[in-house]
GROMACS .gro file of C-alpha atoms in nm:
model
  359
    1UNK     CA    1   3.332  -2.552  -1.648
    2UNK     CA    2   3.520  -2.445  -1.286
    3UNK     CA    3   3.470  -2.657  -1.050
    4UNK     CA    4   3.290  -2.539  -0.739
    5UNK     CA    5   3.507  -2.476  -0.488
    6UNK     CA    6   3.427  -2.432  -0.110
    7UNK     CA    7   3.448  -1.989  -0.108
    8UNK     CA    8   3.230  -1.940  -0.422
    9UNK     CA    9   2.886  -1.881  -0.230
   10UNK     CA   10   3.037  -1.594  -0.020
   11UNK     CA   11   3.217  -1.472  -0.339
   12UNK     CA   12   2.902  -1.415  -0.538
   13UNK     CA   13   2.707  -1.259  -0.201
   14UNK     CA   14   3.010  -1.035  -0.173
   15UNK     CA   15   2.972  -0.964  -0.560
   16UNK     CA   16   2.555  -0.883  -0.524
   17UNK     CA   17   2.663  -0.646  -0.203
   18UNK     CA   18   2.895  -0.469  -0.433
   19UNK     CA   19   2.614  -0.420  -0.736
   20UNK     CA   20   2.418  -0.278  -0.415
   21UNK     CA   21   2.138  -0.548  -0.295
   22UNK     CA   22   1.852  -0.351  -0.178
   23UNK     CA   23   1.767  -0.620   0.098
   24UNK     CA   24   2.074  -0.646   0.228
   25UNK     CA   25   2.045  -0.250   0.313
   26UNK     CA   26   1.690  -0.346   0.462
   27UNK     CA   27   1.843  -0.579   0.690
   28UNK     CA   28   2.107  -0.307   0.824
   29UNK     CA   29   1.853   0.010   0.846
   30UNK     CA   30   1.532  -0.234   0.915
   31UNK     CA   31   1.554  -0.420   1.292
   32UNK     CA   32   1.282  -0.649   1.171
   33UNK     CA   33   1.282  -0.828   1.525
   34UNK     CA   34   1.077  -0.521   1.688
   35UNK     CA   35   0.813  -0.686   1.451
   36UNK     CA   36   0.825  -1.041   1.675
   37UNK     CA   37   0.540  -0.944   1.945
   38UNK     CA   38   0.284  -0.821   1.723
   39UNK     CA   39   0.369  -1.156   1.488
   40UNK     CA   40   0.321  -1.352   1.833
   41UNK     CA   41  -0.019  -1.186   1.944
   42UNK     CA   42  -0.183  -1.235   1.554
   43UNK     CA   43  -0.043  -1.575   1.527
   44UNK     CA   44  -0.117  -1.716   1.855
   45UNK     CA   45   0.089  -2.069   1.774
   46UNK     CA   46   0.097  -2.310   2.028
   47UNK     CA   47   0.333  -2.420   2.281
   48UNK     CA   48   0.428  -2.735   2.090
   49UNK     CA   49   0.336  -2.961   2.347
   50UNK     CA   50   0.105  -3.175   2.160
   51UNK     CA   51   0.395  -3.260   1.863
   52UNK     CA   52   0.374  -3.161   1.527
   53UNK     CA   53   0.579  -2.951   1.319
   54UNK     CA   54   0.706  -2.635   1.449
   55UNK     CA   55   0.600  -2.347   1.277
   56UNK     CA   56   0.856  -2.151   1.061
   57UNK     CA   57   0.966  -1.831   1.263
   58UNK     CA   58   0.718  -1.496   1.259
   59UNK     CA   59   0.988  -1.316   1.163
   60UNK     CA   60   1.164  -1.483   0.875
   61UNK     CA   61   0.766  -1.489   0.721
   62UNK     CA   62   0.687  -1.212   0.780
   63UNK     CA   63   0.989  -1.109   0.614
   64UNK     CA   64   0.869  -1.292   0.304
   65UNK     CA   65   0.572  -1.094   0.286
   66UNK     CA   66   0.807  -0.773   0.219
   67UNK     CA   67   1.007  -0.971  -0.059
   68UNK     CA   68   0.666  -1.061  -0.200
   69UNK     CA   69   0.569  -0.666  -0.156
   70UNK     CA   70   0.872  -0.551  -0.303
   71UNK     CA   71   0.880  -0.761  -0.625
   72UNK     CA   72   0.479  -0.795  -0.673
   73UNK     CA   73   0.530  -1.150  -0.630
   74UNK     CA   74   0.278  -1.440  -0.648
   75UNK     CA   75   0.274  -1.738  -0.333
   76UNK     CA   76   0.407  -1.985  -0.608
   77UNK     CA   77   0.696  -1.766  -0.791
   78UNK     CA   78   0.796  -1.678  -0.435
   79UNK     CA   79   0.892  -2.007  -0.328
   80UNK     CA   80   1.073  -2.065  -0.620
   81UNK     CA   81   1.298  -1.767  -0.633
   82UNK     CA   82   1.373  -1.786  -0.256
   83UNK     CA   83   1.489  -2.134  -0.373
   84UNK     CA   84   1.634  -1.916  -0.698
   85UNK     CA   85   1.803  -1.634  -0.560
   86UNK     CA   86   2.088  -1.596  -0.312
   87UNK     CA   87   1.976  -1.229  -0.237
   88UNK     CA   88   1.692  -1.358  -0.108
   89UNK     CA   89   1.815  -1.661   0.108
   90UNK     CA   90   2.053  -1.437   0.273
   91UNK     CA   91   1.762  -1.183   0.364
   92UNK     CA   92   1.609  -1.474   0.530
   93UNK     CA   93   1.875  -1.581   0.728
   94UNK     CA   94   1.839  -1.936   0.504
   95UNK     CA   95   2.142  -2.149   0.376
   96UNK     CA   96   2.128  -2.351   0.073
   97UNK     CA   97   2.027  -2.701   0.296
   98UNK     CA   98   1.769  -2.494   0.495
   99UNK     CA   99   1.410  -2.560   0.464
  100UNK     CA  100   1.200  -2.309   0.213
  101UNK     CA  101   0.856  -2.238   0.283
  102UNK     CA  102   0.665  -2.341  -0.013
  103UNK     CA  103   0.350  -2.106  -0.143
  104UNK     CA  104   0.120  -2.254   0.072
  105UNK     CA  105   0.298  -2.166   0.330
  106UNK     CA  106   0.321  -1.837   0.278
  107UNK     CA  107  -0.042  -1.798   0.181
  108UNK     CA  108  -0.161  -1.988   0.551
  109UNK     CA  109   0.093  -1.714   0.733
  110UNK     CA  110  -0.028  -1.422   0.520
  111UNK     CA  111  -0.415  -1.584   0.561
  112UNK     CA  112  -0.392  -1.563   0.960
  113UNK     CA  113  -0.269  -1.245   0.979
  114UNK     CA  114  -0.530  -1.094   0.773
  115UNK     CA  115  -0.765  -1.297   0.941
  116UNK     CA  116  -0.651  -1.126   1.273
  117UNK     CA  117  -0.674  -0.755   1.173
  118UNK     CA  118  -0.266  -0.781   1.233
  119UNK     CA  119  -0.160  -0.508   0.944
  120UNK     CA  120  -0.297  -0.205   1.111
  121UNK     CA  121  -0.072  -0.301   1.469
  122UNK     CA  122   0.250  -0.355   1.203
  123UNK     CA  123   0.232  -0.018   1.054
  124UNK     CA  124   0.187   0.141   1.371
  125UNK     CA  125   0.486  -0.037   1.524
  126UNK     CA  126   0.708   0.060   1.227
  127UNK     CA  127   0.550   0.434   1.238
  128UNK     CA  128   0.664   0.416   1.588
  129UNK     CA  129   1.045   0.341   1.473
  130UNK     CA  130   1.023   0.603   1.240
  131UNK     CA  131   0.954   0.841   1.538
  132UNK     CA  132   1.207   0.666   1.753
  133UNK     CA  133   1.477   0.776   1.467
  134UNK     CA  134   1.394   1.073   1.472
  135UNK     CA  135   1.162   1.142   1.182
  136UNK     CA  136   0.849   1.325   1.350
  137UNK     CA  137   0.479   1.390   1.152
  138UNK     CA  138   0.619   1.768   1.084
  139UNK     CA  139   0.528   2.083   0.845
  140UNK     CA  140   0.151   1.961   0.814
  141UNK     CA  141  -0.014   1.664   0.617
  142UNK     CA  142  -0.092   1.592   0.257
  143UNK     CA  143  -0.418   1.399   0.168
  144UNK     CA  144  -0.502   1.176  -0.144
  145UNK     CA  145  -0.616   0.838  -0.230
  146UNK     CA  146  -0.580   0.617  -0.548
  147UNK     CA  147  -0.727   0.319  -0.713
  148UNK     CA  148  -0.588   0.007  -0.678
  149UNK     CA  149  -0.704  -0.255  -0.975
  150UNK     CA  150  -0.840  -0.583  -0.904
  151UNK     CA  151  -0.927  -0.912  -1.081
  152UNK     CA  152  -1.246  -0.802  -1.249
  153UNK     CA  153  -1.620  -0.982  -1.231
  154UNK     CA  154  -1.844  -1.040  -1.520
  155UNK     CA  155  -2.145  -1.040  -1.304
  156UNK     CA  156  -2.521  -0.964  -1.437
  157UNK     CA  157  -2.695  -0.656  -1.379
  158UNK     CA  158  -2.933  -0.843  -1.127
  159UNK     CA  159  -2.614  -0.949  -0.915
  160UNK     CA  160  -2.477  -0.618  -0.934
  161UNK     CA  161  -2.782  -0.430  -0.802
  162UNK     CA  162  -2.761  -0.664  -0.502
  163UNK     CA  163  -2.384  -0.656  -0.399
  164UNK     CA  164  -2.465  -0.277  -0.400
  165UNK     CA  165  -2.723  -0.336  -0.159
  166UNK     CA  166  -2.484  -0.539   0.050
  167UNK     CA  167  -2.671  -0.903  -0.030
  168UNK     CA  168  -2.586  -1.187  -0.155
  169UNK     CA  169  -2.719  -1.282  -0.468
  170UNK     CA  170  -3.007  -1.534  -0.496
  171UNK     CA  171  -2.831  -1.789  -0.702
  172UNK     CA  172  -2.460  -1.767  -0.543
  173UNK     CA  173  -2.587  -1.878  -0.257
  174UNK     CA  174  -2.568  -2.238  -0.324
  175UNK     CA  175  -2.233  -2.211  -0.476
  176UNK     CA  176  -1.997  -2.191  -0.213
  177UNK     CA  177  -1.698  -2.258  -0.430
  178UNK     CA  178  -1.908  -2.002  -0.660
  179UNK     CA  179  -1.914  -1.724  -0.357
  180UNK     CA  180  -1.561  -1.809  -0.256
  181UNK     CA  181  -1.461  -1.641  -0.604
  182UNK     CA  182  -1.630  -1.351  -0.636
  183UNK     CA  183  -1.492  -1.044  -0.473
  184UNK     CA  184  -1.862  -0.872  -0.336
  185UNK     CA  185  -1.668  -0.592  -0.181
  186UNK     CA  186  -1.470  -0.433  -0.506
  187UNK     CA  187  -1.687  -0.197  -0.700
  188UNK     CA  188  -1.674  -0.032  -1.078
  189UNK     CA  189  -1.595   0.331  -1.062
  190UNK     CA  190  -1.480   0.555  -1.352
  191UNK     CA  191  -1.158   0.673  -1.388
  192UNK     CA  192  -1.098   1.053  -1.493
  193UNK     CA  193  -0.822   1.103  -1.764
  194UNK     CA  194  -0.737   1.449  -1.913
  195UNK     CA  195  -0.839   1.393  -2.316
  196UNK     CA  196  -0.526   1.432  -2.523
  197UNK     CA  197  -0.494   1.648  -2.872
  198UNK     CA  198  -0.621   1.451  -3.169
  199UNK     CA  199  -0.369   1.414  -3.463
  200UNK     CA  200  -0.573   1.754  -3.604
  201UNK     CA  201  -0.434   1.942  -3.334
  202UNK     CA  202  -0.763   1.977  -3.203
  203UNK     CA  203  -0.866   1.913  -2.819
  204UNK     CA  204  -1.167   1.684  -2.740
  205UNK     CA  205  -1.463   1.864  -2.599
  206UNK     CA  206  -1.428   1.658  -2.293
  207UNK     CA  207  -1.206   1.426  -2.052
  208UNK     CA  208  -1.222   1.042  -2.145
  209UNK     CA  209  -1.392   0.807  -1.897
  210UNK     CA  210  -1.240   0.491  -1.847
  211UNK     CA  211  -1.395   0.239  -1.631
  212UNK     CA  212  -1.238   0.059  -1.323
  213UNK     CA  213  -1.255  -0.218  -1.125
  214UNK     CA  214  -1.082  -0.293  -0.763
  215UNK     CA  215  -1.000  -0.077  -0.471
  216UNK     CA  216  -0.921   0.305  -0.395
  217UNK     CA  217  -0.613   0.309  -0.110
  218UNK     CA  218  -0.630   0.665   0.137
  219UNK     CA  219  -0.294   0.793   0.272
  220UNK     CA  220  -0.236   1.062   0.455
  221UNK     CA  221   0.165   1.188   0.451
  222UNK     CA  222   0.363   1.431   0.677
  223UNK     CA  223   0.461   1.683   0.431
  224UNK     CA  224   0.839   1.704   0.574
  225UNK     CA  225   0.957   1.336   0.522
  226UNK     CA  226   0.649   1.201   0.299
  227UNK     CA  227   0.578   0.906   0.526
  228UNK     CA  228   0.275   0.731   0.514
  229UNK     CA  229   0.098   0.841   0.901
  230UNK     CA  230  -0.254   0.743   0.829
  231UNK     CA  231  -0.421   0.511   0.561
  232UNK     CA  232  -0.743   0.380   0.515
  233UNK     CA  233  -0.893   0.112   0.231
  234UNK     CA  234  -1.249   0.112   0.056
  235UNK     CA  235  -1.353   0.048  -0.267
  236UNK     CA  236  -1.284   0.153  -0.574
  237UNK     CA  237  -1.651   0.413  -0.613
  238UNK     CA  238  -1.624   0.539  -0.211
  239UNK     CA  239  -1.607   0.945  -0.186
  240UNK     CA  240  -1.255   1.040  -0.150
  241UNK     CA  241  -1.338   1.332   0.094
  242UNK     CA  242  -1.564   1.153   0.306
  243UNK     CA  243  -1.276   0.958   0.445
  244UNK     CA  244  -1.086   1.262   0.581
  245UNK     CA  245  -1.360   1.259   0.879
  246UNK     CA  246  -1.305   0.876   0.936
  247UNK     CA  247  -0.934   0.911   1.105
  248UNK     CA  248  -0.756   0.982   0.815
  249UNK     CA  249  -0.574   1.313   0.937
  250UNK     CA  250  -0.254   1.287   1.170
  251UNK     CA  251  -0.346   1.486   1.516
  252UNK     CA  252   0.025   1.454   1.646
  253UNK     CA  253   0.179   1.601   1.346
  254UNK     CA  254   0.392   1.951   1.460
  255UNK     CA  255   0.209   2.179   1.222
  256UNK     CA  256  -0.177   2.249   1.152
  257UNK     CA  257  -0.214   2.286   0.733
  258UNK     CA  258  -0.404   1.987   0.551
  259UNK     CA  259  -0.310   2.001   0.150
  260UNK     CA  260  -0.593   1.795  -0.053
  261UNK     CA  261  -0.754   1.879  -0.397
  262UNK     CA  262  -1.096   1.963  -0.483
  263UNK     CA  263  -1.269   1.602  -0.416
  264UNK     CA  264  -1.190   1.716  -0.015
  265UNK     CA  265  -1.342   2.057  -0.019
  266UNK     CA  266  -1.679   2.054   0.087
  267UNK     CA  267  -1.858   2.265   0.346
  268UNK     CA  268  -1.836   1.905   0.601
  269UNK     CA  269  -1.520   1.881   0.597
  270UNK     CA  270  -1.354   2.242   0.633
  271UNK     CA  271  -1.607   2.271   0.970
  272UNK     CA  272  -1.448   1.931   1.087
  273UNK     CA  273  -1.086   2.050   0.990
  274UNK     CA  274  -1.207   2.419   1.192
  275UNK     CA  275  -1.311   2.214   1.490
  276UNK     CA  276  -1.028   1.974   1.502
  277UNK     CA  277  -0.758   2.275   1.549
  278UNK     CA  278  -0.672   2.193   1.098
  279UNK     CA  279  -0.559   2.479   0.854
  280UNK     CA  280  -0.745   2.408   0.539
  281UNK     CA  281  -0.496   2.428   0.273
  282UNK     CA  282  -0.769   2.264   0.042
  283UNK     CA  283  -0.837   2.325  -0.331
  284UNK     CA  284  -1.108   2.552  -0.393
  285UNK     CA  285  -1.365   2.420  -0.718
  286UNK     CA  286  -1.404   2.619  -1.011
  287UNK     CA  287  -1.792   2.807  -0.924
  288UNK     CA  288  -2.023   2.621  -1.191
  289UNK     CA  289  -2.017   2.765  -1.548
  290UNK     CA  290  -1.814   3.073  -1.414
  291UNK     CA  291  -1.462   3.108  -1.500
  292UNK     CA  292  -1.218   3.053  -1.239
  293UNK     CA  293  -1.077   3.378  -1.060
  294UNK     CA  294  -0.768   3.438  -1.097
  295UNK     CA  295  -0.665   3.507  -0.743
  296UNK     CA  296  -0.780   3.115  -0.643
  297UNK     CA  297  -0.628   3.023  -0.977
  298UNK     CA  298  -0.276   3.155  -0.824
  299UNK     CA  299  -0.355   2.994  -0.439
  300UNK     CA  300  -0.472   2.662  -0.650
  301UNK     CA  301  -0.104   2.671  -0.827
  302UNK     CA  302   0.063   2.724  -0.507
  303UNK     CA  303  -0.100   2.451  -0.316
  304UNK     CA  304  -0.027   2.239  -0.619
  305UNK     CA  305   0.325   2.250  -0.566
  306UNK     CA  306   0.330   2.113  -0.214
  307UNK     CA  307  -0.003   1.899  -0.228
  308UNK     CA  308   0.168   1.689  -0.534
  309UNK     CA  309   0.447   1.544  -0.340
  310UNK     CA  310   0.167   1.262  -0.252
  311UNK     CA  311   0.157   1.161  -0.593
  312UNK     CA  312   0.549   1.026  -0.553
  313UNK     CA  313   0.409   0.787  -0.323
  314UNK     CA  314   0.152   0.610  -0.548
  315UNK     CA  315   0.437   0.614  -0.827
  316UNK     CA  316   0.658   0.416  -0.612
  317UNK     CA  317   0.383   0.137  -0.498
  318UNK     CA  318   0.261   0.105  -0.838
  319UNK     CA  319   0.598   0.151  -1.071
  320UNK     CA  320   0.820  -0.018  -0.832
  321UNK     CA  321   0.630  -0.253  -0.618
  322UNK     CA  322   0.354  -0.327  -0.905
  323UNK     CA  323   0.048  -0.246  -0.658
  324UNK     CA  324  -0.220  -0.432  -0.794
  325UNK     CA  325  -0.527  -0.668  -0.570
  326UNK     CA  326  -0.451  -1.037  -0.618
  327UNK     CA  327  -0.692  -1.142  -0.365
  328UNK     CA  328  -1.067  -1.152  -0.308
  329UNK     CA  329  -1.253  -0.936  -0.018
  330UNK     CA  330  -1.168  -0.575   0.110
  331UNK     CA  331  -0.996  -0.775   0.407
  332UNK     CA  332  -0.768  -0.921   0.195
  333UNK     CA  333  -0.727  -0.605   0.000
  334UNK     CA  334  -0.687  -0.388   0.320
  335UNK     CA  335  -0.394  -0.633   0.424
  336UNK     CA  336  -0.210  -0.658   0.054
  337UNK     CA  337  -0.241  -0.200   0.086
  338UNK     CA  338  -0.140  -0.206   0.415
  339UNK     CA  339   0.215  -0.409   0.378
  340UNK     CA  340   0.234  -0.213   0.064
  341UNK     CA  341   0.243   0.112   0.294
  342UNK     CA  342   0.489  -0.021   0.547
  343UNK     CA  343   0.679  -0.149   0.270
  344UNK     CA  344   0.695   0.193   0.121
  345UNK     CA  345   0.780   0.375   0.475
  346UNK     CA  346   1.096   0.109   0.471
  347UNK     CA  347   1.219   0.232   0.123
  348UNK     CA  348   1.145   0.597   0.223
  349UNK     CA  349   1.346   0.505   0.544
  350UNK     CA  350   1.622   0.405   0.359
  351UNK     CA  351   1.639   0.661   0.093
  352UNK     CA  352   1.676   0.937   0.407
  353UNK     CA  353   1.915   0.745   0.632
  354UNK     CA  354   2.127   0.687   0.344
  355UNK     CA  355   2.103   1.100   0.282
  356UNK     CA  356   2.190   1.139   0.610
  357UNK     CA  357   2.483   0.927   0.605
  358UNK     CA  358   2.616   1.082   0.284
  359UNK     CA  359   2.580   1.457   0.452
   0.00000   0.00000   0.00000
């Protein structure tokens, strides 16, 4: 075996820069500083006048959190591949004799953030870099949501009715390590699949059904760059078009048309759009045991092709990212979706400033 000589770290950096290290290019697009006074204000640490430890900086956890994002990463196999991988160290600024947060660690600094509503403030200041480069809300928005699995509860039917009725069951509540488990805010929904042709070549009579457990995550994109402007998390059995009256739609983006499909048409919603100064550019449904015209058939097509640019984003968070609910509570969940958004806006970022540079 070679023996280790004093140049071999920056060699193999120098090699992983060459096979093109995706967090290396976040570090040179990404100014991850601009991140340090919302950190701060959600953190609140003290002034270390009373001793102690110091606290690991904001910004070196918080970019942790987007390595954990990235690679769908658990507290525990975190700490060990920052201790693993050189990629990672240098991301973090870290040496080989630096300190490594272990996964408690991380899961205290992820915990207070959550606990401090800090997510929505972090998007919003990365939206606002976005903005700063150039890349305005432009050529009108595209609505959609998706659902967003979580760990799922055998619970009885008794239990059930109550969680729907927002209460906590009779005998949970003298279980706190019971209650600490159980996720009351996720709900079963069913999931819609188009049936496929049986090995007769014939086609079922009707769609399958599958049931689901977890969360459904709202976005709202600017159709001209397909960043992530607005989002919203509920669970998994909320109405998707409900949520388009509950801040969902971008007001400051240049043009006026809202692309959703048929779950967003309803008579509510296109008088909200109409008094908000929208352009429906919304699905019409097919009139009940009628056949669909043929002159929405053709508009339906057409919006298709720009309303289904939305479904690149939920490819990327669940293909690439693995976007899946770890944790228990829609607090939790709303702050795993979140960093999963902002996480997404950074590759998108990338991915057009490297365009840009190529051009």
């Amino acid at each position: 075996m070679k023996q280790a000589g004093f140049f071999d770290v920056e060699e193999r950096l120098a090699r992983l820069s060459g096979l093109g290290d995706q967090l290396e290019a976040f570090s040179r697009t990404v100014d991850f500083e601009v991140f340090r006074p919302d950190l701060g204000q959600a953190l609140a640490y003290s002034d270390g006048s009373k001793g102690g430890r110091p606290p690991f900086d904001p910004v070196l956890m918080f970019k942790i959190l987007v390595i954990q994002t990235l690679n769908n990463l658990s507290d525990e196999r975190t700490e060990y591949l920052i201790n693993d991988r050189l990629s990672f160290m240098r991301f973090l600024g870290l040496g080989l004799s630096d300190r490594v947060p272990d996964a408690k660690t991380v899961w205290l600094f992820r915990e207070r953030l959550t606990q401090a509503g800090a997510i929505e403030g972090l998007f919003n200041r990365f939206d606002t870099i976005l903005r700063s480069a150039g890349y305005l809300p432009m050529s009108g928005q595209i609505l959609d949501a998706t659902l967003v699995a979580a760990p799922k509860q055998r619970n009885s039917n008794a239990e059930k009715a109550d969680l729907r009725e927002g209460r906590i069951p009779q005998n949970w509540q003298d279980k706190p390590a019971k209650l600490s488990h159980k996720d009351r805010h996720a709900r079963w929904t069913l999931k819609f699949t188009k049936a496929k042709r049986q090995d007769d070549g014939t086609m079922p009579s009707s769609d399958l059904a599958i049931p689901f457990f977890g969360y459904k995550s709202h976005i709202s994109i600017d159709r001209k760059y397909r960043f992530i402007r607005k989002w919203k998390t509920t669970h998994a059995a909320a109405n998707d078009g409900a949520r388009l009256r509950e801040g969902l739609l971008d007001k400051t983006n240049t043009a006026s048309s809202v692309w959703a499909d048929t779950a967003y048409r309803s008579k509510a919603n296109e008088d909200f759009m109409e008094k908000q100064g929208f352009v429906s550019k919304v699905h019409r449904k097919k009139p009940q045991l009628k056949p669909m015209p043929r002159h929405i058939q053709k508009s339906n097509a057409g919006k298709s092709v720009i309303r289904s640019r939305v479904e690149h984003v939920f490819a990327d968070q669940k293909s690439q990212m693995g976007l899946f609910i770890r944790t228990v509570g829609i607090t939790r969940a709303t702050m795993r979706i979140g960093l999963a958004n902002i996480v997404y806006n950074m590759r998108r970022f990338l991915f057009l400033e490297r365009i840009s540079t190529a051009a």
